[in-house]
């Protein structure tokens, strides 16, 4: 199995880069944000509850997100591996992911951190908000709160994975294809 995390703040390009990587390496894409939005669209209890957090730019409780990831992985247990996009977001989520993967006899092989300066992130999110219909991309206040959540709860994971020797930072500014090549270069090193 090949399991990788695309790490980075909102707007870093995790979703965009995942699209090409899943085809190139035959992996399953797990975007917890997409899963939560699908639940909301389907009007499930989980989706309605999650939206209270999403609308404010806050993080959905760990057990909810971890449960969703566990279900997804079990449903796709024959997959060659997973790309985790937007997950884990907290240390307890990272620990839960390690445990989940060990049930598959697998581990996180590499964490690719997309590095983008804040001004560029805000610009990208507001631009995406014009077409995505995502309310959390349209309000500067919500965007600011998402960054705050990232700084306080998610950024410590950089240290968590650096200690495990799996974190690699990649320049996330510039051409999409160029960034894709940099990511593949790093992935190919651990294959
Ligand atoms: O990952 P994405 O940017 O699509 O997430 C959008 C929102 O979904 C986040 O701002 C947060 O409210 C929620 N979310 C979460 N926990 C995750 C992934 C997403 O709370 N692991
Ligand atoms: Mg995304």
Short mmCIF file of N, CA and C in Angstrom, two decimals, residues 46 53 60-71 87 90 92-93 96:
data_model
loop_
_atom_site.label_atom_id
_atom_site.label_comp_id
_atom_site.label_asym_id
_atom_site.label_seq_id
_atom_site.Cartn_x
_atom_site.Cartn_y
_atom_site.Cartn_z
N UNK A 46 -25.60 13.70 10.56
CA UNK A 46 -24.17 14.05 10.64
C UNK A 46 -23.89 15.32 9.83
N UNK A 53 -20.39 23.62 12.23
CA UNK A 53 -18.96 23.90 12.37
C UNK A 53 -18.40 24.51 11.08
N UNK A 60 -14.86 20.13 12.90
CA UNK A 60 -15.83 19.14 13.34
C UNK A 60 -15.13 18.22 14.35
N UNK A 61 -15.83 17.78 15.40
CA UNK A 61 -15.18 16.95 16.43
C UNK A 61 -14.47 15.72 15.86
N UNK A 62 -13.34 15.38 16.50
CA UNK A 62 -12.49 14.30 16.03
C UNK A 62 -13.24 12.99 15.78
N UNK A 63 -14.09 12.60 16.74
CA UNK A 63 -14.71 11.27 16.62
C UNK A 63 -15.62 11.17 15.40
N UNK A 64 -16.22 12.31 15.03
CA UNK A 64 -17.11 12.32 13.86
C UNK A 64 -16.29 12.09 12.59
N UNK A 65 -15.21 12.87 12.46
CA UNK A 65 -14.38 12.80 11.26
C UNK A 65 -13.66 11.45 11.17
N UNK A 66 -13.14 10.99 12.31
CA UNK A 66 -12.43 9.70 12.32
C UNK A 66 -13.39 8.57 11.93
N UNK A 67 -14.61 8.61 12.43
CA UNK A 67 -15.61 7.59 12.10
C UNK A 67 -15.88 7.55 10.60
N UNK A 68 -15.95 8.74 10.01
CA UNK A 68 -16.21 8.85 8.58
C UNK A 68 -15.05 8.25 7.77
N UNK A 69 -13.83 8.56 8.19
CA UNK A 69 -12.64 8.05 7.51
C UNK A 69 -12.57 6.53 7.65
N UNK A 70 -12.87 6.03 8.87
CA UNK A 70 -12.84 4.59 9.10
C UNK A 70 -13.81 3.89 8.15
N UNK A 71 -15.05 4.41 8.04
CA UNK A 71 -16.04 3.81 7.14
C UNK A 71 -15.55 3.81 5.70
N UNK A 87 -7.19 15.83 6.08
CA UNK A 87 -7.24 14.94 7.23
C UNK A 87 -5.88 14.29 7.35
N UNK A 90 -5.95 17.30 13.42
CA UNK A 90 -5.55 17.46 14.83
C UNK A 90 -4.66 16.27 15.21
N UNK A 92 -5.04 14.15 17.80
CA UNK A 92 -5.82 12.91 18.00
C UNK A 92 -6.24 12.25 16.69
N UNK A 93 -6.53 13.06 15.66
CA UNK A 93 -6.88 12.48 14.36
C UNK A 93 -5.69 11.75 13.74
N UNK A 96 -5.28 8.50 15.55
CA UNK A 96 -6.33 7.56 15.13
C UNK A 96 -6.03 7.00 13.74
#
